[in-house]
Structure formats: structure tokens, C-alpha cells
Short mmCIF file of C-alpha atoms (C1' of nucleotides) in Angstrom, two decimals:
data_model
loop_
_atom_site.label_atom_id
_atom_site.label_comp_id
_atom_site.label_asym_id
_atom_site.label_seq_id
_atom_site.Cartn_x
_atom_site.Cartn_y
_atom_site.Cartn_z
CA MET A 1 6.37 -31.44 7.72
CA ASN A 2 4.43 -28.31 6.35
CA THR A 3 5.02 -27.00 2.74
CA LEU A 4 8.07 -24.68 3.51
CA SER A 5 9.56 -27.64 5.06
CA TYR A 6 9.72 -29.29 1.87
CA GLY A 7 10.67 -26.17 0.29
CA LEU A 8 13.50 -26.22 2.31
CA LEU A 9 14.50 -29.90 1.49
CA SER A 10 14.05 -29.01 -2.31
CA LEU A 11 16.53 -26.15 -2.03
CA LEU A 12 19.12 -28.46 -0.63
CA THR A 13 18.74 -31.12 -3.04
CA LYS A 14 21.15 -29.10 -5.45
CA HIS A 15 23.54 -28.31 -2.74
CA SER A 16 24.32 -27.57 0.78
CA ARG A 17 23.41 -24.15 2.26
CA THR A 18 23.39 -22.18 5.57
CA GLY A 19 19.87 -21.19 6.70
CA TYR A 20 20.59 -17.70 5.76
CA GLU A 21 21.20 -18.87 2.21
CA LEU A 22 18.05 -21.02 2.34
CA MET A 23 15.88 -17.83 3.23
CA GLN A 24 17.50 -15.51 0.43
CA HIS A 25 17.12 -18.24 -2.04
CA ILE A 26 13.72 -19.08 -1.27
CA GLN A 27 12.48 -15.51 -1.32
CA PRO A 28 11.46 -15.01 -4.98
CA PHE A 29 9.22 -18.11 -4.78
CA TRP A 30 8.03 -18.39 -1.08
CA GLN A 31 8.32 -15.38 1.20
CA ALA A 32 9.61 -16.68 4.39
CA LYS A 33 11.45 -14.88 7.36
CA HIS A 34 14.58 -16.13 9.21
CA SER A 35 12.55 -16.52 12.44
CA GLN A 36 10.43 -19.20 10.63
CA ILE A 37 13.19 -20.77 8.78
CA TYR A 38 15.53 -21.58 11.51
CA PRO A 39 13.01 -23.69 13.75
CA LEU A 40 11.95 -25.32 10.88
CA LEU A 41 15.64 -26.47 10.00
CA ALA A 42 16.14 -27.70 13.66
CA GLN A 43 13.11 -29.90 13.58
CA LEU A 44 14.15 -31.29 9.76
CA GLU A 45 17.48 -32.18 11.28
CA GLN A 46 15.96 -33.75 14.64
CA ASN A 47 13.88 -36.12 12.37
CA GLY A 48 16.91 -37.03 10.15
CA TYR A 49 15.76 -35.29 6.93
CA VAL A 50 18.68 -33.03 7.15
CA GLU A 51 22.18 -32.73 8.60
CA PHE A 52 24.67 -29.80 9.30
CA VAL A 53 28.33 -29.07 10.19
CA HIS A 54 29.09 -26.30 12.10
CA VAL A 55 31.48 -23.86 10.38
CA PRO A 56 33.38 -21.40 12.62
CA GLN A 57 34.27 -18.12 10.74
CA SER A 58 36.76 -15.57 11.63
CA ASP A 59 35.42 -12.34 9.88
CA LYS A 60 31.65 -13.19 10.02
CA PRO A 61 29.67 -15.04 12.47
CA ASP A 62 29.84 -18.52 12.58
CA LYS A 63 27.54 -20.88 10.46
CA LYS A 64 25.76 -24.09 10.32
CA VAL A 65 25.92 -25.57 6.79
CA TYR A 66 22.71 -28.18 6.18
CA SER A 67 22.76 -31.04 3.70
CA ILE A 68 19.91 -33.24 2.81
CA THR A 69 20.15 -36.80 3.89
CA GLU A 70 19.10 -39.83 1.82
CA LYS A 71 15.79 -39.85 3.89
CA GLY A 72 15.52 -36.31 2.92
CA LYS A 73 15.61 -37.20 -0.36
CA GLU A 74 13.18 -39.86 -0.49
CA ALA A 75 10.85 -37.77 1.28
CA THR A 76 11.23 -34.92 -1.42
CA SER A 77 10.63 -37.75 -4.23
CA LEU A 78 7.55 -38.91 -2.71
CA TRP A 79 6.21 -35.11 -1.82
CA ILE A 80 6.41 -34.38 -5.77
CA ALA A 81 4.18 -37.07 -6.47
CA GLU A 82 1.65 -36.01 -3.63
CA PRO A 83 -1.31 -33.92 -4.50
CA THR A 84 -0.39 -30.26 -4.76
CA ASP A 85 -1.91 -27.36 -2.60
CA GLU A 86 -3.47 -24.58 -4.60
CA PRO A 87 -1.71 -21.34 -5.25
CA VAL A 88 -2.44 -18.64 -2.52
CA MET A 89 -2.14 -14.93 -3.77
CA ARG A 90 -2.74 -12.08 -1.33
CA ASP A 91 -2.37 -8.85 -3.11
CA GLU A 92 -3.39 -5.82 -1.11
CA LEU A 93 -3.17 -3.81 -4.61
CA ALA A 94 -5.95 -5.71 -6.16
CA LEU A 95 -8.26 -5.11 -2.93
CA LYS A 96 -7.32 -1.42 -3.63
CA VAL A 97 -7.78 -1.42 -7.10
CA TYR A 98 -11.41 -2.98 -6.91
CA CYS A 99 -12.62 0.66 -5.18
CA ILE A 100 -10.42 2.62 -7.11
CA SER A 101 -13.20 4.84 -8.40
CA LEU A 102 -13.27 6.20 -4.84
CA VAL A 103 -10.39 8.23 -5.69
CA ASP A 104 -8.91 10.64 -8.60
CA LYS A 105 -6.28 9.82 -11.49
CA GLU A 106 -3.34 11.20 -9.67
CA PRO A 107 -3.23 8.93 -6.42
CA ALA A 108 -4.23 6.11 -8.83
CA LEU A 109 -1.49 6.72 -11.18
CA LYS A 110 0.90 6.80 -8.07
CA LEU A 111 -0.29 3.48 -6.61
CA LEU A 112 0.49 2.06 -10.30
CA ALA A 113 3.82 3.72 -10.46
CA GLU A 114 4.80 2.13 -7.21
CA ARG A 115 3.67 -1.25 -8.23
CA LYS A 116 5.64 -0.91 -11.35
CA GLU A 117 8.75 -0.12 -9.85
CA TYR A 118 8.40 -3.24 -7.59
CA TYR A 119 8.11 -5.48 -10.61
CA LEU A 120 10.76 -3.90 -12.14
CA LYS A 121 13.18 -4.77 -9.41
CA LYS A 122 11.83 -8.12 -9.27
CA ARG A 123 12.37 -8.77 -13.00
CA ASN A 124 15.88 -7.66 -12.54
CA ARG A 125 16.80 -9.99 -9.88
CA LEU A 126 15.22 -12.90 -12.11
CA HIS A 127 17.43 -11.98 -14.91
CA LEU A 128 20.33 -12.37 -12.54
CA LEU A 129 19.11 -15.64 -11.62
CA PHE A 130 19.14 -16.79 -15.39
CA ASP A 131 22.46 -15.52 -15.37
CA LYS A 132 23.54 -17.72 -12.24
CA ILE A 133 21.96 -20.79 -13.64
CA LYS A 134 23.81 -20.41 -17.31
CA GLU A 135 27.08 -20.19 -15.33
CA GLU A 136 26.55 -23.20 -13.10
CA SER A 137 25.20 -25.35 -15.94
CA GLY A 138 27.80 -24.47 -18.60
CA LYS A 139 25.08 -24.83 -21.28
CA PRO A 140 22.83 -22.35 -22.72
CA LEU A 141 19.54 -22.57 -21.00
CA GLU A 142 17.51 -23.90 -23.97
CA LYS A 143 19.53 -26.92 -23.98
CA LEU A 144 18.49 -28.01 -20.24
CA GLU A 145 16.51 -31.12 -20.02
CA ILE A 146 14.55 -32.63 -16.98
CA HIS A 147 17.49 -34.67 -15.49
CA ASP A 148 19.85 -31.73 -15.83
CA SER A 149 20.41 -30.38 -12.21
CA GLN A 150 19.37 -26.82 -13.42
CA PHE A 151 16.51 -27.79 -15.30
CA GLY A 152 14.24 -27.08 -12.48
CA PRO A 153 15.81 -23.74 -11.33
CA TYR A 154 15.52 -22.32 -14.96
CA VAL A 155 11.97 -23.47 -15.73
CA LEU A 156 10.87 -22.02 -12.21
CA VAL A 157 12.58 -18.79 -12.91
CA GLN A 158 10.72 -19.06 -16.54
CA LYS A 159 7.66 -19.11 -14.81
CA ALA A 160 8.37 -16.26 -12.54
CA MET A 161 9.27 -14.08 -15.43
CA MET A 162 6.53 -14.85 -17.32
CA LYS A 163 4.09 -13.76 -14.45
CA VAL A 164 6.05 -10.67 -13.74
CA ASP A 165 5.84 -9.47 -17.31
CA ALA A 166 2.24 -10.16 -17.29
CA ASP A 167 1.91 -7.92 -14.25
CA LEU A 168 4.09 -5.27 -15.90
CA SER A 169 1.86 -5.40 -19.10
CA TRP A 170 -1.02 -4.88 -16.63
CA CYS A 171 0.61 -1.89 -15.35
CA GLU A 172 0.98 -0.25 -18.98
CA TRP A 173 -2.36 -0.96 -19.85
CA MET A 174 -3.73 0.54 -16.99
CA LYS A 175 -1.67 3.60 -17.38
CA LYS A 176 -3.03 4.12 -20.51
CA LYS A 177 -6.50 3.49 -19.46
CA LEU A 178 -6.31 6.38 -16.91
CA SER A 179 -4.73 9.02 -19.29
CA MET B 1 -7.57 -2.87 10.99
CA ASN B 2 -5.76 -5.66 8.62
CA THR B 3 -5.74 -5.71 5.10
CA LEU B 4 -8.77 -8.22 4.84
CA SER B 5 -10.81 -5.83 6.62
CA TYR B 6 -9.88 -3.18 4.27
CA GLY B 7 -10.81 -5.86 1.40
CA LEU B 8 -14.30 -6.25 2.77
CA LEU B 9 -14.90 -2.72 2.97
CA SER B 10 -13.60 -2.35 -0.38
CA LEU B 11 -16.30 -4.79 -1.70
CA LEU B 12 -19.17 -3.11 0.39
CA THR B 13 -18.36 0.22 -1.43
CA LYS B 14 -20.20 -1.18 -4.37
CA HIS B 15 -23.34 -2.37 -2.65
CA SER B 16 -24.53 -4.23 0.38
CA ARG B 17 -23.68 -7.96 0.92
CA THR B 18 -24.01 -10.77 3.12
CA GLY B 19 -20.91 -12.10 4.98
CA TYR B 20 -21.52 -15.26 2.82
CA GLU B 21 -21.52 -13.25 -0.19
CA LEU B 22 -18.50 -11.27 0.61
CA MET B 23 -16.60 -14.57 1.41
CA GLN B 24 -17.59 -15.71 -2.23
CA HIS B 25 -16.92 -12.40 -3.95
CA ILE B 26 -13.30 -11.79 -2.49
CA GLN B 27 -11.83 -15.44 -3.37
CA PRO B 28 -10.43 -14.91 -6.60
CA PHE B 29 -8.33 -12.02 -5.32
CA TRP B 30 -7.69 -12.90 -1.53
CA GLN B 31 -8.40 -16.56 -0.35
CA ALA B 32 -10.41 -16.20 3.10
CA LYS B 33 -12.65 -18.70 4.67
CA HIS B 34 -15.86 -17.76 6.36
CA SER B 35 -14.43 -18.37 9.65
CA GLN B 36 -12.00 -15.39 9.52
CA ILE B 37 -14.37 -13.02 7.63
CA TYR B 38 -17.40 -13.37 10.16
CA PRO B 39 -15.20 -12.13 13.25
CA LEU B 40 -13.74 -9.72 11.41
CA LEU B 41 -17.30 -8.29 10.10
CA ALA B 42 -18.86 -8.15 13.67
CA GLN B 43 -15.50 -6.16 14.71
CA LEU B 44 -15.79 -3.61 11.79
CA GLU B 45 -19.64 -3.17 12.91
CA GLN B 46 -18.42 -2.73 16.45
CA ASN B 47 -16.08 0.02 15.21
CA GLY B 48 -18.87 1.77 13.00
CA TYR B 49 -17.28 0.95 9.70
CA VAL B 50 -20.35 -1.19 8.59
CA GLU B 51 -23.69 -1.75 9.92
CA PHE B 52 -26.28 -4.53 9.27
CA VAL B 53 -29.95 -5.51 8.74
CA HIS B 54 -31.20 -9.00 9.86
CA VAL B 55 -33.21 -10.29 7.21
CA PRO B 56 -35.14 -13.35 8.18
CA GLN B 57 -35.79 -16.03 5.43
CA SER B 58 -38.02 -19.04 5.48
CA ASP B 59 -36.48 -21.37 2.84
CA LYS B 60 -33.02 -20.58 3.51
CA PRO B 61 -31.05 -19.60 6.86
CA ASP B 62 -31.74 -16.02 8.15
CA LYS B 63 -28.95 -13.72 7.03
CA LYS B 64 -27.30 -10.25 7.94
CA VAL B 65 -27.15 -7.74 5.11
CA TYR B 66 -23.78 -5.57 5.76
CA SER B 67 -23.65 -1.86 4.46
CA ILE B 68 -20.63 0.48 4.51
CA THR B 69 -20.92 3.50 6.75
CA GLU B 70 -19.81 7.18 5.98
CA LYS B 71 -17.03 6.13 8.26
CA GLY B 72 -16.11 3.07 6.76
CA LYS B 73 -16.08 5.07 3.48
CA GLU B 74 -13.68 7.40 4.50
CA ALA B 75 -11.45 5.09 6.10
CA THR B 76 -11.28 3.15 2.67
CA SER B 77 -10.51 6.14 0.84
CA LEU B 78 -7.49 7.04 3.54
CA TRP B 79 -6.32 3.48 2.99
CA ILE B 80 -5.79 3.65 -0.78
CA ALA B 81 -3.43 6.34 -0.28
CA GLU B 82 -1.23 4.86 2.36
CA PRO B 83 1.69 2.69 1.20
CA THR B 84 0.89 -0.82 -0.17
CA ASP B 85 1.98 -4.04 0.98
CA GLU B 86 3.99 -6.12 -1.41
CA PRO B 87 2.23 -9.20 -2.90
CA VAL B 88 2.72 -12.53 -1.20
CA MET B 89 2.74 -15.37 -3.36
CA ARG B 90 2.86 -19.02 -1.89
CA ASP B 91 2.88 -21.69 -4.85
CA GLU B 92 3.65 -25.16 -3.86
CA LEU B 93 4.31 -26.45 -7.40
CA ALA B 94 7.19 -23.71 -7.73
CA LEU B 95 8.99 -25.24 -4.86
CA LYS B 96 8.29 -28.88 -6.70
CA VAL B 97 9.23 -27.59 -9.83
CA TYR B 98 12.58 -26.61 -8.49
CA CYS B 99 13.65 -30.14 -7.58
CA ILE B 100 11.83 -31.55 -10.65
CA SER B 101 15.04 -33.39 -11.99
CA LEU B 102 14.19 -36.04 -9.11
CA VAL B 103 11.39 -37.66 -10.85
CA ASP B 104 10.74 -38.71 -14.56
CA LYS B 105 8.74 -37.01 -17.40
CA GLU B 106 5.28 -38.82 -16.31
CA PRO B 107 4.93 -37.66 -13.19
CA ALA B 108 6.10 -34.08 -14.10
CA LEU B 109 3.78 -34.15 -16.81
CA LYS B 110 0.89 -34.85 -14.20
CA LEU B 111 1.93 -32.35 -12.22
CA LEU B 112 1.68 -29.75 -15.06
CA ALA B 113 -2.07 -31.15 -16.54
CA GLU B 114 -3.27 -30.97 -13.09
CA ARG B 115 -2.09 -27.28 -12.64
CA LYS B 116 -3.33 -26.49 -16.12
CA GLU B 117 -6.83 -27.79 -15.29
CA TYR B 118 -6.95 -25.39 -12.22
CA TYR B 119 -5.94 -22.59 -14.32
CA LEU B 120 -8.62 -23.10 -17.06
CA LYS B 121 -11.33 -23.34 -14.17
CA LYS B 122 -10.03 -20.18 -13.05
CA ARG B 123 -10.05 -18.53 -16.30
CA ASN B 124 -13.78 -19.43 -16.89
CA ARG B 125 -14.67 -17.97 -13.65
CA LEU B 126 -12.93 -14.86 -14.65
CA HIS B 127 -14.87 -14.62 -17.97
CA LEU B 128 -18.21 -15.19 -16.20
CA LEU B 129 -17.06 -11.95 -13.78
CA PHE B 130 -16.52 -10.05 -17.21
CA ASP B 131 -20.22 -10.80 -18.18
CA LYS B 132 -21.56 -9.66 -14.69
CA ILE B 133 -19.46 -6.39 -14.91
CA LYS B 134 -20.68 -6.00 -18.48
CA GLU B 135 -24.37 -6.51 -17.26
CA GLU B 136 -24.23 -4.58 -14.14
CA SER B 137 -22.50 -1.38 -16.12
CA GLY B 138 -24.62 -1.29 -19.13
CA LYS B 139 -21.64 -0.25 -21.21
CA PRO B 140 -18.95 -2.26 -23.26
CA LEU B 141 -16.17 -2.53 -21.09
CA GLU B 142 -13.51 -0.55 -23.07
CA LYS B 143 -15.65 2.47 -22.41
CA LEU B 144 -15.71 2.16 -18.39
CA GLU B 145 -13.64 5.22 -16.77
CA ILE B 146 -12.15 5.73 -13.58
CA HIS B 147 -15.20 7.13 -11.80
CA ASP B 148 -17.78 4.50 -13.08
CA SER B 149 -18.31 2.06 -10.33
CA GLN B 150 -17.58 -1.15 -12.20
CA PHE B 151 -14.45 0.08 -13.34
CA GLY B 152 -12.26 -1.06 -10.58
CA PRO B 153 -13.88 -4.59 -11.03
CA TYR B 154 -13.04 -4.53 -14.58
CA VAL B 155 -9.50 -3.77 -14.44
CA LEU B 156 -8.98 -5.99 -11.62
CA VAL B 157 -10.25 -9.07 -13.55
CA GLN B 158 -8.36 -7.91 -16.33
CA LYS B 159 -5.48 -8.19 -13.96
CA ALA B 160 -6.33 -11.72 -12.98
CA MET B 161 -6.95 -12.78 -16.55
CA MET B 162 -3.56 -11.55 -17.69
CA LYS B 163 -1.65 -13.24 -14.88
CA VAL B 164 -3.68 -16.61 -15.51
CA ASP B 165 -3.20 -16.46 -19.33
CA ALA B 166 0.69 -16.11 -18.50
CA ASP B 167 0.31 -19.23 -16.09
CA LEU B 168 -1.37 -20.96 -18.92
CA SER B 169 1.62 -20.27 -21.32
CA TRP B 170 4.17 -21.23 -18.99
CA CYS B 171 2.27 -24.76 -18.98
CA GLU B 172 2.11 -24.95 -22.64
CA TRP B 173 5.90 -24.15 -22.53
CA MET B 174 6.77 -26.44 -20.19
CA LYS B 175 4.73 -29.28 -21.88
CA LYS B 176 6.88 -28.83 -25.05
CA LYS B 177 10.31 -28.67 -22.94
CA LEU B 178 9.19 -32.00 -21.40
CA SER B 179 8.31 -33.85 -24.88
"C1'" DC C 1 -30.41 -41.09 0.42
"C1'" DG C 2 -26.54 -38.60 0.02
"C1'" DT C 3 -24.29 -34.21 -1.60
"C1'" DA C 4 -24.21 -29.30 -2.48
"C1'" DG C 5 -25.65 -24.80 -1.60
"C1'" DC C 6 -27.23 -21.16 1.65
"C1'" DA C 7 -25.95 -18.91 6.09
"C1'" DT C 8 -23.78 -18.17 10.56
"C1'" DG C 9 -20.79 -18.60 14.17
"C1'" DT C 10 -17.14 -20.54 17.55
"C1'" DA C 11 -12.71 -23.12 19.03
"C1'" DA C 12 -8.17 -25.25 18.33
"C1'" DG C 13 -4.35 -25.40 16.17
"C1'" DC C 14 -0.95 -24.18 12.70
"C1'" DA C 15 1.54 -20.92 9.80
"C1'" DG C 16 3.72 -16.28 9.35
"C1'" DT C 17 5.29 -11.66 11.09
"C1'" DT C 18 7.45 -8.37 14.26
"C1'" DA C 19 10.15 -7.65 17.70
"C1'" DC C 20 14.04 -8.71 21.04
"C1'" DA C 21 18.77 -10.20 20.98
"C1'" DT C 22 23.82 -10.45 19.82
"C1'" DG C 23 27.99 -8.52 17.11
"C1'" DA C 24 31.45 -8.20 13.32
"C1'" DT C 25 32.69 -6.19 8.83
"C1'" DT C 26 32.07 -3.31 4.74
"C1'" DA C 27 30.73 0.32 2.27
"C1'" DC C 28 28.74 5.28 1.73
"C1'" DG D 1 28.37 7.77 11.98
"C1'" DT D 2 24.75 4.95 9.95
"C1'" DA D 3 23.09 1.70 7.06
"C1'" DA D 4 23.69 -2.85 5.12
"C1'" DT D 5 25.32 -7.89 5.09
"C1'" DC D 6 26.32 -11.97 7.26
"C1'" DA D 7 24.62 -15.22 10.79
"C1'" DT D 8 21.85 -17.46 14.31
"C1'" DG D 9 18.09 -17.78 17.57
"C1'" DT D 10 13.64 -17.07 20.83
"C1'" DA D 11 9.14 -14.68 22.04
"C1'" DA D 12 4.99 -12.71 21.62
"C1'" DC D 13 1.35 -11.88 18.36
"C1'" DT D 14 -1.56 -11.82 14.38
"C1'" DG D 15 -3.22 -14.34 10.25
"C1'" DC D 16 -5.22 -18.27 8.53
"C1'" DT D 17 -6.99 -23.10 8.21
"C1'" DT D 18 -9.49 -26.99 10.30
"C1'" DA D 19 -12.88 -28.65 12.73
"C1'" DC D 20 -16.88 -28.72 15.55
"C1'" DA D 21 -21.85 -27.06 15.07
"C1'" DT D 22 -26.54 -26.53 13.33
"C1'" DG D 23 -30.52 -27.08 9.86
"C1'" DC D 24 -33.24 -26.30 5.89
"C1'" DT D 25 -34.21 -27.00 0.71
"C1'" DA D 26 -32.92 -28.59 -4.02
"C1'" DC D 27 -31.12 -31.80 -7.02
"C1'" DG D 28 -29.91 -36.24 -8.69
#
DNA sequence: CGTAGCATGTAAGCAGTTACATGATTAC
DNA sequence: GTAATCATGTAACTGCTTACATGCTACG
């Protein structure tokens, strides 16, 4: 059981999903390709943490809808209390910025503008997630409390939002520094 | 040539360092173990991007001091202008937070307190980096400009600092939410 | 007397990416 | 027509972590 496996179980505690949906929903918080997720799901199923039903579709390809089992829920609760790995951050831009004095202002500004656009897109996606959570919970976000099912998703998106805002502020700060 | 290899070259544009020092200095921005760095350095040396001198020491183990070559500097400049990989973020805490409604307030607060301590330590280390940069440049940080050697390190530490401050703010926000 | 820091390296294994493989539908 | 979305899977490869290996000095 690696971290991503627990991450998949974590998503499945809210409701059943296909491997494809899991891949999409874990993206903002843990980048994983389908080629990593499908084998892990098969493994989770073999160990009794999840189960699936085969759903044939006519217009789209057939799908497997996975649900978490009791055993899976127990394992997930235990995992939360276990020591947490430190976050891992790998940002090529950071490595480039270290030796930015090698280039002139124009290429440096280009680098920044590209990254700013990436953060703005990410920010938009997070806003959509806020909207979805509001819909699903039927409450204003501020009213959500720990045992509400949507509390976790809400505070997680808030975490991502605060971080992306910090990143955008840095981009603005840098732009001023460079001009 | 992978991203970490360019990262090592990036550090070597400032001054010569040993593999051990490279490992320590790249830590805050790209987590890499010595077992990954040493083979990459050997490879960079074989391809003429870096060279080293063997420095015998009596009290400590002998060391290899690596310097970047002209070829290495050229490659590094070209790399900056190439498309930049999107940042990768893997935070187990984020996955746990998603299903935090499974547990009670106490374990949730414990999780948060542990992470807050981690961020505070990181923040202290970044402050030390600011001090080092100030010393090395001999200027107030705000006076640094793009072609100053210490401009890159300065704005990079600023980036990390703004991010860690956002993370700490989230921890505080969460603590209020949970009490 | 044990632990941390300095300093380098290799080997085995796990995690993650890229590429291969298929195939229908919808939107531009 | 060509790209994107839905949907699953495997194979080969690269990247990264953990463990093995050595050995001296300084600190508590």
C-alpha cells in the first residue's frame, strides 16, 4: 500500500467512481497518470479494499465503477493517524530562477508570463471545484464542519487556492523587480 | 540530461561545490538524495559539462570539488529558454485532508500541528538563506538586480518564503475552523 | 558510548512517465 | 478531418528511495 493507493481510497470514501474519474479528481492534488492508477485499483480490489461493478455503455466505452469496502474504510481511517510524509515539490522553474542572471530581462519575463498563465488556469479550475462543493453540500462553504462529507474537499481546495494565490503574488512581485 | 542534472549545473554557475554540498543546497527546492546526485555528477563530468579536482583532507574524508565548464554554462543558458515542465506537488497531507471527516477533531488537530511545525522549521531555514545571500552579495536584498549573481537565489528564496507563509496561513485558518 | 556530520559510492526495488493499443462520439 | 473526451489496459523505461558499504571527528 503506497501513498497513491490511500489517495484513491480517500476519494472513494465520498462516492463510487471509475478509474478514469479517480484520475481526473486526484489531478489537482497528486499528479498521476491512468497507467499508474489502473494497476493500483486492480491490486486494491484483489486485497479487498475496493470492489467494482462492470457497467456496459453503448455510446461510450464500458466502465468499471469502483466502491470502497468496509475493510478499505478502516484502512483509510488508520492511515490518517499514521505519520505523514513530508510534501515533495519539484518545480523546474525554481531551478531555472536560481541562475536567471545568465539571461536578459526579456527571456526572464517570458518564463514568468508562461508560469503566470499556468497558475491562472489552475486558479480557475479551483473556483469550479468550490462551486461543485457548494452544490453538492447544499450549504454555504463557511457553514461546513468537520463531520460534513464536503468539509474535507472544501478545506483542501482552500489550501490549494491559498498556495496558488501566493504563487501568483510572487509572479507579480517578480514582474515589478524585472521592470 | 534530465531536470535534476540541469539543476546541479544551475547551482554550479555560482561557484564550485562538492556533490555533498550540491545535495544540501538543492534540498529546499528539489528533494534529491546523494545516491541520485553522485551518479549524475559522474555522467555530467563524462559529457564535459563539469570537471572536478580531487581535494584530500586529513580530518574529514577526501572530496571532489566540481566546477561548471564553458560547455556546461552554454547548455544551462539554452535550457532556461526551453519549455518549462509544470511543477509537481505530492503532499500526503492533502490526500488525508480530503477524507478528514472520517476522524474527530483531536486527530485532525494533531495532523495540522505536526505540519505547522514542519513549515515553521522550513521558514527558519529560508531566513538563514536570506542572511547568507545578504552577506555574499554585500547589498541590501531589495537592491539586487537581474545580472547580480545573487539575484536568482534571492528571488527563489522569496518564492519559497511566500509559499510557506501561505501554507502557515492555511494551518491557522484550519485551526480556527476546527475549534 | 552513541549519534550527527562530513564525504563518496553502488545495488535493489518501488514509483512514475512515456509509449503502445483500441475505438466510438462529439465539437470545431 | 482532426482534436478532445470517454474508458481501459500493458510494456518499457526513467527517476527516485532505501539499504548496503566505509571511516574518521566532534559533541554530549
